[in-house]
Coordinates of C-alpha atoms in Angstrom, one line a residue:
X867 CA 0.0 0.0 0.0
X868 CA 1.4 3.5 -0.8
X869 CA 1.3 6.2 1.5
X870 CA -0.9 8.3 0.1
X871 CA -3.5 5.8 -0.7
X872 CA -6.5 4.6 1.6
X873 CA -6.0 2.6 4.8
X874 CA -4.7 -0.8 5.4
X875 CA -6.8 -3.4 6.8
X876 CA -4.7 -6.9 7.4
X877 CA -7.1 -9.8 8.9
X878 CA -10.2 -7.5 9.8
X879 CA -8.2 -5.7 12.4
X880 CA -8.2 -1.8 13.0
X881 CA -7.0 0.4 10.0
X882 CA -3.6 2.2 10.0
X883 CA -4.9 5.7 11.4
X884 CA -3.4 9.1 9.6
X885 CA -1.0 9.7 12.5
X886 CA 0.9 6.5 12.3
X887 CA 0.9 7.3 8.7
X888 CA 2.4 10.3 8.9
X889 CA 4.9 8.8 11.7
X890 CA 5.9 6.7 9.8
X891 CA 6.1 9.4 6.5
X892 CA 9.2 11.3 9.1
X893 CA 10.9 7.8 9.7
X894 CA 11.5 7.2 6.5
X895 CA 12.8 10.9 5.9
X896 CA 15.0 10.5 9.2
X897 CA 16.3 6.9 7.7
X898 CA 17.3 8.6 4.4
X899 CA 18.6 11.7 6.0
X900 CA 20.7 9.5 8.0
X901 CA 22.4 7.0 5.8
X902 CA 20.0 4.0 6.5
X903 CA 19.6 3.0 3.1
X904 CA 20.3 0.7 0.8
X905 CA 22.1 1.9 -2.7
X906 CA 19.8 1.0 -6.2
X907 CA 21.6 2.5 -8.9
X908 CA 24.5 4.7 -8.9
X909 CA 22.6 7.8 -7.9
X910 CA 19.6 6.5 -5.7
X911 CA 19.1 4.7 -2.4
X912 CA 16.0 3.4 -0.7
X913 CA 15.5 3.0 3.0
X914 CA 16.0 0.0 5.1
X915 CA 13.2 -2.0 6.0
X916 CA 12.3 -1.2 9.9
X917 CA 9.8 -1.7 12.4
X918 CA 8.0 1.7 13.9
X919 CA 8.5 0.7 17.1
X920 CA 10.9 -1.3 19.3
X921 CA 11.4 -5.3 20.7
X922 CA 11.2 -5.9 24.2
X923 CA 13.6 -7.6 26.3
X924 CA 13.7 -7.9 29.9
X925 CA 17.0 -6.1 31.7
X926 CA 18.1 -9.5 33.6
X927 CA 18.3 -11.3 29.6
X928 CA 20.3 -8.1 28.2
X929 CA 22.7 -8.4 31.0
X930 CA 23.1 -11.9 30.8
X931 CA 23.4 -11.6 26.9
X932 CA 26.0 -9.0 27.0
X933 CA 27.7 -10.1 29.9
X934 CA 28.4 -13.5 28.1
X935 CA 29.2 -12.6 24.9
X936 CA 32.3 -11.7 25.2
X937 CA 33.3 -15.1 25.9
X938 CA 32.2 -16.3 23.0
X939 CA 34.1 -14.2 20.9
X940 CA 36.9 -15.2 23.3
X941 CA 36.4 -19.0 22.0
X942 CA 36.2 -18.3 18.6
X943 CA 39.8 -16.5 19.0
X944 CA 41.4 -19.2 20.8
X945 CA 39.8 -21.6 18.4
X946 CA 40.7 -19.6 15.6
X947 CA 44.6 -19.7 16.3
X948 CA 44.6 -23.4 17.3
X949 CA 45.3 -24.4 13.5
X950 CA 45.7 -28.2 14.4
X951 CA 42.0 -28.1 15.9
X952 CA 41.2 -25.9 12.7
X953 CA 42.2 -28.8 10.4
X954 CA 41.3 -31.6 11.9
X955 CA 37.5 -30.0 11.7
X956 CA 37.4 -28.7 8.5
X957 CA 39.0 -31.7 6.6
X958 CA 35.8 -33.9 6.5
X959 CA 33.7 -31.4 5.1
X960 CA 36.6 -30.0 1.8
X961 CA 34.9 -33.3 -0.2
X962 CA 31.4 -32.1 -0.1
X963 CA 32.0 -28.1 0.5
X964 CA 34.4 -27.0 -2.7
X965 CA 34.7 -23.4 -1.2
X966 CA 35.7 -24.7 2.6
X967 CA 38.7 -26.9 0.8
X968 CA 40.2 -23.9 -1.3
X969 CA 39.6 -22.2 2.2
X970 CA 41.8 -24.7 4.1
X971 CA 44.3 -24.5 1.4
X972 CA 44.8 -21.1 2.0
X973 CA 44.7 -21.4 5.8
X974 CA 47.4 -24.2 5.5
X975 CA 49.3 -21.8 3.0
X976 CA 49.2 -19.2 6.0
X977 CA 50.5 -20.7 8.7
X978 CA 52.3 -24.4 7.1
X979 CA 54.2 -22.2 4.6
X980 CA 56.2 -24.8 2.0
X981 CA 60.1 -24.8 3.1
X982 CA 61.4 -25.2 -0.7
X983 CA 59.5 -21.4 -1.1
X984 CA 62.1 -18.5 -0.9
X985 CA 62.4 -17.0 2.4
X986 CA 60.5 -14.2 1.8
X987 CA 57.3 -16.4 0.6
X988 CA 57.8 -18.8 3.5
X989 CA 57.1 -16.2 6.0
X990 CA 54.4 -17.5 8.9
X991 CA 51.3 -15.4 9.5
X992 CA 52.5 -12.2 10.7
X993 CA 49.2 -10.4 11.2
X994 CA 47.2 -9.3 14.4
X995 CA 44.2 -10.8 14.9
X996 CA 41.2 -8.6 15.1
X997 CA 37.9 -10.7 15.4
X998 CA 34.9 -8.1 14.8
X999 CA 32.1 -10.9 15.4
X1000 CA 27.9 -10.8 15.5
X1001 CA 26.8 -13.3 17.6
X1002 CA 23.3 -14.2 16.3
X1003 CA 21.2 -15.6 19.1
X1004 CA 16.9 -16.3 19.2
X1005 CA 15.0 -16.4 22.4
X1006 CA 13.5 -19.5 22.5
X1007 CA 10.1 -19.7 24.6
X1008 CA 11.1 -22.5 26.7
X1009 CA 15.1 -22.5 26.6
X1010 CA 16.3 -18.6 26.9
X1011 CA 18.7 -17.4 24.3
X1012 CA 20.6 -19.6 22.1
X1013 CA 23.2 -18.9 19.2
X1014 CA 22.3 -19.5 16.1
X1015 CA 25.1 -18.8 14.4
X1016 CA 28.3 -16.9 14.5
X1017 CA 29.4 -14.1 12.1
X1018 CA 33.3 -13.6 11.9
X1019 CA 33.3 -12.3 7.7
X1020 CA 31.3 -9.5 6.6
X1021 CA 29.7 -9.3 10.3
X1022 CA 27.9 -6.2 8.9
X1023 CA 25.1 -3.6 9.7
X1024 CA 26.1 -3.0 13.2
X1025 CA 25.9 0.9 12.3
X1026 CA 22.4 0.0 11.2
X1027 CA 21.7 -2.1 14.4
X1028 CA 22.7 1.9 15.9
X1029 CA 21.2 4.4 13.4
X1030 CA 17.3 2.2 13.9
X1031 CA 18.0 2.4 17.7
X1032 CA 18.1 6.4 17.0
X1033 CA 15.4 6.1 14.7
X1034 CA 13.0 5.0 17.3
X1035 CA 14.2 7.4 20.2
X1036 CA 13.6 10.2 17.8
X1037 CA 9.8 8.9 17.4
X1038 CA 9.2 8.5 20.8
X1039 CA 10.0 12.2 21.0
X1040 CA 8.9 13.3 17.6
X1041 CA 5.3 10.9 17.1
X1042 CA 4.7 9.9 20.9
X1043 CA 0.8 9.3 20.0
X1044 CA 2.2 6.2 17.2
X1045 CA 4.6 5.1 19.1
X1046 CA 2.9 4.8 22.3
X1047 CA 0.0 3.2 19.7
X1048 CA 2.8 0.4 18.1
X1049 CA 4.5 -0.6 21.6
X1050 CA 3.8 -3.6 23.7
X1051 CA 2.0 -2.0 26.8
X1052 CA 5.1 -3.1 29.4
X1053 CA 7.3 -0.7 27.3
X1054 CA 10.1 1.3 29.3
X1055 CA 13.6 2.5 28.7
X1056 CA 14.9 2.4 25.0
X1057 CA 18.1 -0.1 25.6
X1058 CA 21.3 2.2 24.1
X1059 CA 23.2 1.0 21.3
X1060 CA 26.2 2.3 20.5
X1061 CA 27.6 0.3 17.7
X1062 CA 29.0 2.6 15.5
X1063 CA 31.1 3.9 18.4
X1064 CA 32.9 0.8 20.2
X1065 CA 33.0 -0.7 15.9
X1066 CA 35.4 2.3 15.2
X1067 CA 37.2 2.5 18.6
X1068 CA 38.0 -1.2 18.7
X1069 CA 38.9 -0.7 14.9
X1070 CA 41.0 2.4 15.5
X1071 CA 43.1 0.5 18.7
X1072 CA 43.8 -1.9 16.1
X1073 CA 44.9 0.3 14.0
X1074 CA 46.6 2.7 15.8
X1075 CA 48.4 -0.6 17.7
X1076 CA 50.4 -1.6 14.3
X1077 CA 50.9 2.0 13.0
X1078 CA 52.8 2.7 16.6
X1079 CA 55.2 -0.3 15.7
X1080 CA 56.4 1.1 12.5
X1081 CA 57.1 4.3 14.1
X1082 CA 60.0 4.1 15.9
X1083 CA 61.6 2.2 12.4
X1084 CA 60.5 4.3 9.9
X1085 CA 61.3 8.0 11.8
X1086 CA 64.9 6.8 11.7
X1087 CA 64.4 5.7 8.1
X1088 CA 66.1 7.7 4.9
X1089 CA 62.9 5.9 2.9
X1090 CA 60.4 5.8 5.3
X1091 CA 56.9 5.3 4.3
X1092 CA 54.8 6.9 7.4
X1093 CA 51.8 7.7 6.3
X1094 CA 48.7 8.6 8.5
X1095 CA 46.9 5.4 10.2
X1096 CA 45.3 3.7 7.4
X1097 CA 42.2 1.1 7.2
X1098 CA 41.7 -0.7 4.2
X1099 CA 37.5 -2.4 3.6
X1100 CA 37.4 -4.8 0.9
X1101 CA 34.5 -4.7 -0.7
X1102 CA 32.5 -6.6 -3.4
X1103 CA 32.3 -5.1 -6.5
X1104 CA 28.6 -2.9 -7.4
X1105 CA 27.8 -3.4 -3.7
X1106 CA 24.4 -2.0 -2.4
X1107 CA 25.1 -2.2 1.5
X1108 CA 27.7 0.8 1.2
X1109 CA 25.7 3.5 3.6
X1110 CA 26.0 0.7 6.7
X1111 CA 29.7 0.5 5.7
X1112 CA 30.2 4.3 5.4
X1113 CA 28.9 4.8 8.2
X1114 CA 31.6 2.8 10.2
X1115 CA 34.2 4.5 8.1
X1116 CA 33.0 8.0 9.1
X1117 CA 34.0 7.3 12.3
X1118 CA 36.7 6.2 11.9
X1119 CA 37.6 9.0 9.6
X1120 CA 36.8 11.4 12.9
X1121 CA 39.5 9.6 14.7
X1122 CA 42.4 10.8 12.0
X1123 CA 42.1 7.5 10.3
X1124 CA 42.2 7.2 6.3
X1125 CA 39.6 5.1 5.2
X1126 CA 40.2 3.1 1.7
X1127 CA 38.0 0.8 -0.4
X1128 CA 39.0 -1.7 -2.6
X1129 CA 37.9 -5.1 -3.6
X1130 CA 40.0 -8.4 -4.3
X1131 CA 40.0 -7.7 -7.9
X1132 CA 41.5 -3.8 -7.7
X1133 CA 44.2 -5.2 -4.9
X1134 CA 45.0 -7.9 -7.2
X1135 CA 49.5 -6.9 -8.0
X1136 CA 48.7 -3.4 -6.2
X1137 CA 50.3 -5.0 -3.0
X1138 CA 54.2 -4.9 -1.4
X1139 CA 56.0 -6.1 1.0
X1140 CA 57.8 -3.2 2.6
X1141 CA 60.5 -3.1 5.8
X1142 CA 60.1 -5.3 8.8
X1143 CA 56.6 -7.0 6.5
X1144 CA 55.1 -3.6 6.4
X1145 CA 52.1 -4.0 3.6
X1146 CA 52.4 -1.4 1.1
X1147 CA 49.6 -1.1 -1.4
X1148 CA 49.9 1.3 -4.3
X1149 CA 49.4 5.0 -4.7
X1150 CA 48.4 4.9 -1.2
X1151 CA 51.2 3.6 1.1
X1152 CA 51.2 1.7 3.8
X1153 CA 48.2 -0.5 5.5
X1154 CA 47.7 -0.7 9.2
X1155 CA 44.4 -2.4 9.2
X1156 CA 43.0 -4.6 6.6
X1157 CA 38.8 -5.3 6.7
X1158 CA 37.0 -7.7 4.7
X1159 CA 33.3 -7.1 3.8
X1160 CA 34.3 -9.7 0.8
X1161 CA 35.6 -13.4 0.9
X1162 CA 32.6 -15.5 1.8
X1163 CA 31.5 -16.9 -1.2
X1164 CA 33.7 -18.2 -4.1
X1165 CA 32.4 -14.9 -6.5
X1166 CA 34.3 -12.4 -4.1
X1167 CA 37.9 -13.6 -5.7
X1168 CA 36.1 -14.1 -9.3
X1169 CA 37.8 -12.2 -12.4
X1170 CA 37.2 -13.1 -15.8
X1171 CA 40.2 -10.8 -17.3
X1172 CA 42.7 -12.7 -14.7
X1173 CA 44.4 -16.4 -15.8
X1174 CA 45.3 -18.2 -13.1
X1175 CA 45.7 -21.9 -12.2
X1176 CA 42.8 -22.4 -10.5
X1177 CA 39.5 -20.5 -11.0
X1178 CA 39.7 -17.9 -8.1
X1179 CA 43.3 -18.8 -7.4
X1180 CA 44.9 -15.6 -7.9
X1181 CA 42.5 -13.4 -5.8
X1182 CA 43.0 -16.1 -2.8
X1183 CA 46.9 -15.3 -3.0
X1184 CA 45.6 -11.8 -2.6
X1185 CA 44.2 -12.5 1.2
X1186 CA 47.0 -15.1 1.6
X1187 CA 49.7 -12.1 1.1
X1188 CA 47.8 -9.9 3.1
X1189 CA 48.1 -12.1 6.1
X1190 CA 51.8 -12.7 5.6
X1191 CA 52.1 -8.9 6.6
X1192 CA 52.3 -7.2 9.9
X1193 CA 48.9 -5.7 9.8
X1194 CA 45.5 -6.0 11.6
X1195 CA 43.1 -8.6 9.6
X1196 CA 39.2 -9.3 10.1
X1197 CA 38.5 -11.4 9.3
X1198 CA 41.7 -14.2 8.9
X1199 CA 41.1 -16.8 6.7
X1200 CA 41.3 -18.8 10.5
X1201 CA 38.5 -16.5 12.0
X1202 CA 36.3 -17.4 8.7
X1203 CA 36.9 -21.3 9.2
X1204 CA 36.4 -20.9 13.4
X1205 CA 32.7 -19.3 12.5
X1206 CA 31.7 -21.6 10.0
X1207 CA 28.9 -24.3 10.6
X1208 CA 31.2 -26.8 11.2
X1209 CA 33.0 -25.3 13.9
X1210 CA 30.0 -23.9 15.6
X1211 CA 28.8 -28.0 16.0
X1212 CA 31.7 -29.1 17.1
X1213 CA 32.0 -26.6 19.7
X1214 CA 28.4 -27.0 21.0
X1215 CA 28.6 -31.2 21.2
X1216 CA 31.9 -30.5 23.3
X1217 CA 31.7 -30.7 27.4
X1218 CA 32.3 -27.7 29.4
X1219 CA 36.0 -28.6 30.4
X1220 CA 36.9 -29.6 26.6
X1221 CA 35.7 -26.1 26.1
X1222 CA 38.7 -24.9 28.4
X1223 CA 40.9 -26.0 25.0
X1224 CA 39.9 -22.7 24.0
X1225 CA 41.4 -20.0 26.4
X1226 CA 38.6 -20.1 28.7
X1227 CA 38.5 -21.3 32.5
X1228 CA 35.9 -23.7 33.9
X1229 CA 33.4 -21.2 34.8
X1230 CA 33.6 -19.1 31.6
X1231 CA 32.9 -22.7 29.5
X1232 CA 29.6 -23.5 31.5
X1233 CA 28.5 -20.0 31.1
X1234 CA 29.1 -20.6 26.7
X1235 CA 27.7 -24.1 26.8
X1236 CA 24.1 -22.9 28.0
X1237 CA 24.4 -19.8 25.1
X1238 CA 24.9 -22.9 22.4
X1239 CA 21.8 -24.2 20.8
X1240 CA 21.7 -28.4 19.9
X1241 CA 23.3 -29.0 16.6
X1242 CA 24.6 -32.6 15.3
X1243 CA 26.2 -33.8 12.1
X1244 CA 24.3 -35.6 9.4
X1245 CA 24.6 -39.3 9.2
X1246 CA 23.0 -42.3 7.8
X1247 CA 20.5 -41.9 10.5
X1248 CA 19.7 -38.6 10.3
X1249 CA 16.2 -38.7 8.0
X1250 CA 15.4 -41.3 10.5
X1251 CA 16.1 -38.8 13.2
X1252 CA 14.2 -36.0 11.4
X1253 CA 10.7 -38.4 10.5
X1254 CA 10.6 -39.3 14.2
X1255 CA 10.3 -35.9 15.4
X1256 CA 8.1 -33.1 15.1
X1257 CA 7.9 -31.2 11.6
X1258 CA 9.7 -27.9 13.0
X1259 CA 11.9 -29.8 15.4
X1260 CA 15.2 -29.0 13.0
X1261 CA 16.6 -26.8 11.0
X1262 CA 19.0 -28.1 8.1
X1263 CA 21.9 -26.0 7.2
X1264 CA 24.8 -26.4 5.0
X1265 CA 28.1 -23.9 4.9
X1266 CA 27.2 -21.1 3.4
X1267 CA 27.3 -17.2 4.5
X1268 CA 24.2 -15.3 4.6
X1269 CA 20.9 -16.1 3.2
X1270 CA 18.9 -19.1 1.8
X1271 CA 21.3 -21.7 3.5
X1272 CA 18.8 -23.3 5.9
X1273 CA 16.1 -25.9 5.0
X1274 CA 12.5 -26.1 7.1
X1275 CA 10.4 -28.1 7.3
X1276 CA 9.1 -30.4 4.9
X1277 CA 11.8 -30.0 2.6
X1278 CA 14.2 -31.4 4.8
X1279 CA 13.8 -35.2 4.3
X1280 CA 14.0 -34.9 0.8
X1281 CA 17.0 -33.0 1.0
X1282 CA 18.7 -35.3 3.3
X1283 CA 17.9 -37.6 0.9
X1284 CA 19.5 -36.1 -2.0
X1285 CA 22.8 -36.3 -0.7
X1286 CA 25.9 -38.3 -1.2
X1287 CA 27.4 -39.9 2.1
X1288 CA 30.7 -37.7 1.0
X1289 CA 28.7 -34.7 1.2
X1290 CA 26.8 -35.6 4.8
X1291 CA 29.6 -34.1 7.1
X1292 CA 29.2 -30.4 5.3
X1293 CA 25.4 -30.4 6.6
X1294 CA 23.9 -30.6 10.1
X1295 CA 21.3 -30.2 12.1
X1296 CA 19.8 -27.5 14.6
X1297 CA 17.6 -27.7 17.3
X1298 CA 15.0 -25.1 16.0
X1299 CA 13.9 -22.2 18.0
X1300 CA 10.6 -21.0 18.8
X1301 CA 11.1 -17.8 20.4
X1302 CA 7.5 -15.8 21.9
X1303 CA 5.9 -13.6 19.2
X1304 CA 5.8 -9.6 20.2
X1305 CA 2.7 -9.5 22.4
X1306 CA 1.2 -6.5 20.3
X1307 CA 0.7 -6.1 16.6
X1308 CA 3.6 -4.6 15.5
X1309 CA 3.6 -2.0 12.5
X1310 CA 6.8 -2.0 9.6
X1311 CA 7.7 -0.1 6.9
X1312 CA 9.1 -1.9 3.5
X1313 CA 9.9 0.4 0.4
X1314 CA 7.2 3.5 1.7
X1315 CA 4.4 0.8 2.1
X1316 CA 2.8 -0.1 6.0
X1317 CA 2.6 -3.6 7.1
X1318 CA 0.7 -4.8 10.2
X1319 CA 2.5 -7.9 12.0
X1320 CA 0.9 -9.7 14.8
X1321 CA 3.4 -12.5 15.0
X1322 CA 6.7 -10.4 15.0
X1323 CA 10.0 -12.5 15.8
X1324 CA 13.4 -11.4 16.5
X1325 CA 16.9 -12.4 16.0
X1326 CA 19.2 -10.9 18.3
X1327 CA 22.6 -10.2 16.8
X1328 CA 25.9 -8.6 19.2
X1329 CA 28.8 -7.9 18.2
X1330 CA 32.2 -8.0 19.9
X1331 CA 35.5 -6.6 19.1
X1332 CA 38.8 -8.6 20.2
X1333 CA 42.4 -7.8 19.5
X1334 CA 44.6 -10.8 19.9
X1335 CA 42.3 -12.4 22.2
X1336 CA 41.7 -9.1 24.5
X1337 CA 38.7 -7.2 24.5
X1338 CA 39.2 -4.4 22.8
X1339 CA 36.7 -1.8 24.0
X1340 CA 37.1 0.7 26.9
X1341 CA 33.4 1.2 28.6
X1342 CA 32.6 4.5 30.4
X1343 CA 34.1 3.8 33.5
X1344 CA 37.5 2.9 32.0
X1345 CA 37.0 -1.1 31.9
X1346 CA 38.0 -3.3 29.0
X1347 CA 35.1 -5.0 27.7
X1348 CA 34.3 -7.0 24.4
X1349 CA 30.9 -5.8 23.7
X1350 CA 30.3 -3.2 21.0
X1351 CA 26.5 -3.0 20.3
X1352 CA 23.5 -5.1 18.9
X1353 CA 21.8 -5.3 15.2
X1354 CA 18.1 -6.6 16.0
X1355 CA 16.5 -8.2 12.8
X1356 CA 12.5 -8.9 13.0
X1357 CA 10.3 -10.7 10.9
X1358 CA 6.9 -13.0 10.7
X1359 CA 7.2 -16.3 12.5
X1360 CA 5.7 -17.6 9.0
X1361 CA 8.5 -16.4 7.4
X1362 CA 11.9 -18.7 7.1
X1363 CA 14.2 -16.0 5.3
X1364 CA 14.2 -12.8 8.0
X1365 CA 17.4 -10.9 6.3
X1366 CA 17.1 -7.0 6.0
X1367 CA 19.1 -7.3 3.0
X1368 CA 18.6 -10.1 1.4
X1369 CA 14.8 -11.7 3.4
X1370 CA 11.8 -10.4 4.8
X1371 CA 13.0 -9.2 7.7
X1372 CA 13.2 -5.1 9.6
X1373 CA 15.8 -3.4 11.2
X1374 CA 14.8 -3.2 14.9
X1375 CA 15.7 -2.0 18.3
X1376 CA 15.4 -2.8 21.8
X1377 CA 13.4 -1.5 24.4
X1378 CA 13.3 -2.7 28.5
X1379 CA 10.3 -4.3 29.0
X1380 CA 10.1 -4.1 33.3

């Protein structure tokens, strides 16, 4: 329905009145005016999808959500650097997942360099781990918060997860009559979000960290190649999600940081080795911090006008040099193999004290193990498992980043079916989540048009920044912590895809609700 046309009705219920019409007429001018949009050709944008009003969640879950968190992104680290663990978990699913064994490849190549190489190629990882991660978690009805999956590449739209936040604080205040009208009835304090903020200060620590090592070297130096701190994205080419990832890199900007774009393809022979494994890139000096916002899916290192031996093969050395370099990397090719599927099952069917493997103490390993939803490997006996249990008892996932990876329902059997034994270990299985539907008919806006939702969902996403395995963010009383913000996705409990960009689902905040 269009804005200016008549009034919805969904179902019978009440029609959308001319105020929430109108409210929601200023959100989407406040979205655009503030950068959340998406791009759709090279001189227009359209806003995010969002809900008018926000989620609630009590304060004692939000604690214990932040409060834990951390810890995950604490396992992935420790995880992530234990390359012998890495391996041995990855290697049963390289027959059946083509992407995951050119991905082990390269994470072999990183840190098992071949002696017979030339010195200079055999060098060892030499980069600083910086592991930006989104936890995604649902609350189930029954069992509390559980992960659903973890997001160490391309662990995006945290600036969103803020600007939405501000969006709905700026309704309260600017349309108090819709709002009040679109909020459950226990409604209280909008939960802050700060995203953008602790994204660029864990960033610019990073940053800052490596560019302080070269100082001392390169003052002294007849050729030095100082430069102001610099953070290099890499992007995909003719992205659309650009305004989330400006965002980030405005901030940073305010901190005296040069920002640079670039994807695989334009890096491609641009990059050097300087003094003491600096990274150099062309026309622009040296690198402090290297992002990815590419490198989950095999298109990212495609390029038609490149020969190489293996499709992709030359855009892969790309990220392989990168890491060779003393500079900050998120995410490693070791962070993208410690957040895959794979890892995240193995890590959930594990006891508390094998979680200790993983730089945590006994304590800190029971409080992960009860944030880790039920997954288990396919087998022979796995259809059997499936028809023996309730029709949305599992969800079946394979490997693969972002949407349209996860299988519901009826279509499961049919899919386990399909597959060849070689290809079983790639899949698994997840206990599925039934988290309680907003108590009140929420109201979203998609593309200018309103959209009643009495069974509104929501996937809790939170990131985390760790440098080397430290939290990497200073709060406001001067402690280190490891939690930078939240991204809150909502959707339909009918619906199975519940992506802002690429699903049905709405940007969304959080509100207390006691």
């Amino acid at each position: 329905m269009s804005l200016t046309c008549g009034l919805k009705k969904i179902n019978g219920d009440t029609m959308i009145n001319d105020t929430s019409k109108q409210a929601s007429q200023d959100a989407i001018e406040w979205a655009l005016t503030h950068g959340m949009a998406l791009k759709t050709t090279p001189y227009s944008a359209v806003h995010t999808a969002f809900s008018l009003t926000p989620t609630p969640i009590s304060a004692a879950r939000y604690k214990k959500l932040t409060a834990s968190v951390g810890l995950l992104g604490k396992l992935v680290h420790f995880a992530s650097e234990d390359t012998e663990f890495l391996s041995e978990a990855i290697e049963p699913i390289t027959k059946g997942e083509p992407f995951f064994n050119a991905l082990l490849e390269m994470h072999r190549a990183i840190h098992q360099p071949d002696q017979q190489l030339t010195q200079q190629a055999a060098q060892s990882a030499k980069r600083l781990p910086l592991l930006i991660m989104r936890s995604d978690f649902m609350d189930d009805a029954n069992l509390g918060p559980k992960l659903i999956e973890f997001n160490g590449i391309a662990a995006g739209m945290g600036p969103f997860g803020q600007r939405v936040h501000e969006l709905h604080k700026f309704l309260q205040l600017q349309a108090p009559e819709a709002f009040s009208e679109w909020s459950t009835p226990t409604t209280g304090k909008l939960v802050a979000n700060h995203a953008i903020e602790n994204l660029a200060q864990g960033i610019a620590n990073a940053t800052h960290r490596i560019n302080a090592e070269f100082v001392a070297i390169e003052q002294s130096s007849i050729n030095n190649t100082m430069n102001a701190p610099t953070f290099l994205m890499v992007v995909q080419a003719g992205e659309d999600n650009v305004y989330d990832q400006h965002l980030l890199e405005h901030a940073l900007q305010s901190k005296g940081i040069r920002t640079i774009r670039r994807t695989f393809r334009e890096l491609h022979g641009k990059l050097k080795t300087g003094d003491n494994h600096r990274l150099l890139l062309d026309g622009v000096g040296a690198i402090d911090t290297v992002y990815l916002r590419a490198g989950y899916q095999y298109c990212d290192y495609h390029a038609n006008d490149i020969i190489s031996r293996v499709c992709c093969d030359a855009l892969m050395q790309t990220r392989i040099f990168i890491e060779q370099h003393r500079v900050a990397v998120n995410a490693t090719v070791s962070q993208q193999l410690a957040t895959s599927k794979r890892v995240q099952m193995l890590l959930s069917s594990m006891e508390p004290a094998a979680l200790t493997r993983f730089g945590l103490n006994i304590d800190e390993a029971i409080a992960v193990k009860e944030l880790l939803g039920e997954m288990i490997a396919i087998t022979e006996d796995s259809a059997a498992i499936v028809a023996n249990s309730s029709n949305n008892d599992w969800v079946l996932k394979n490997q693969g980043e972002g949407g349209g990876h996860c299988i519901f329902g009826d279509d499961i059997l049919p899919k386990i079916a399909a597959l060849e034994p070689h290809e079983y270990q790639a899949w698994s299985l997840m206990r599925r989540l039934h988290p309680t539907a907003r108590a009140t008919t929420a109201l979203t806006v998609r593309k200018g048009e309103l959209q009643k939702v009495d069974d509104l969902i929501s996937e809790n996403g939170m990131f985390t920044v760790h440098i080397n395995g430290e939290a990497a963010i200073t709060d406001l009383n001067g402690e280190q912590q490891a939690y930078a913000g939240y991204l809150i996705r909502s959707k339909s409990a009918r619906t199975t895809e519940g992506g802002v960009h690429s699903g049905m689902g709405v940007l969304d905040s959080l509100v207390f609700s006691d």
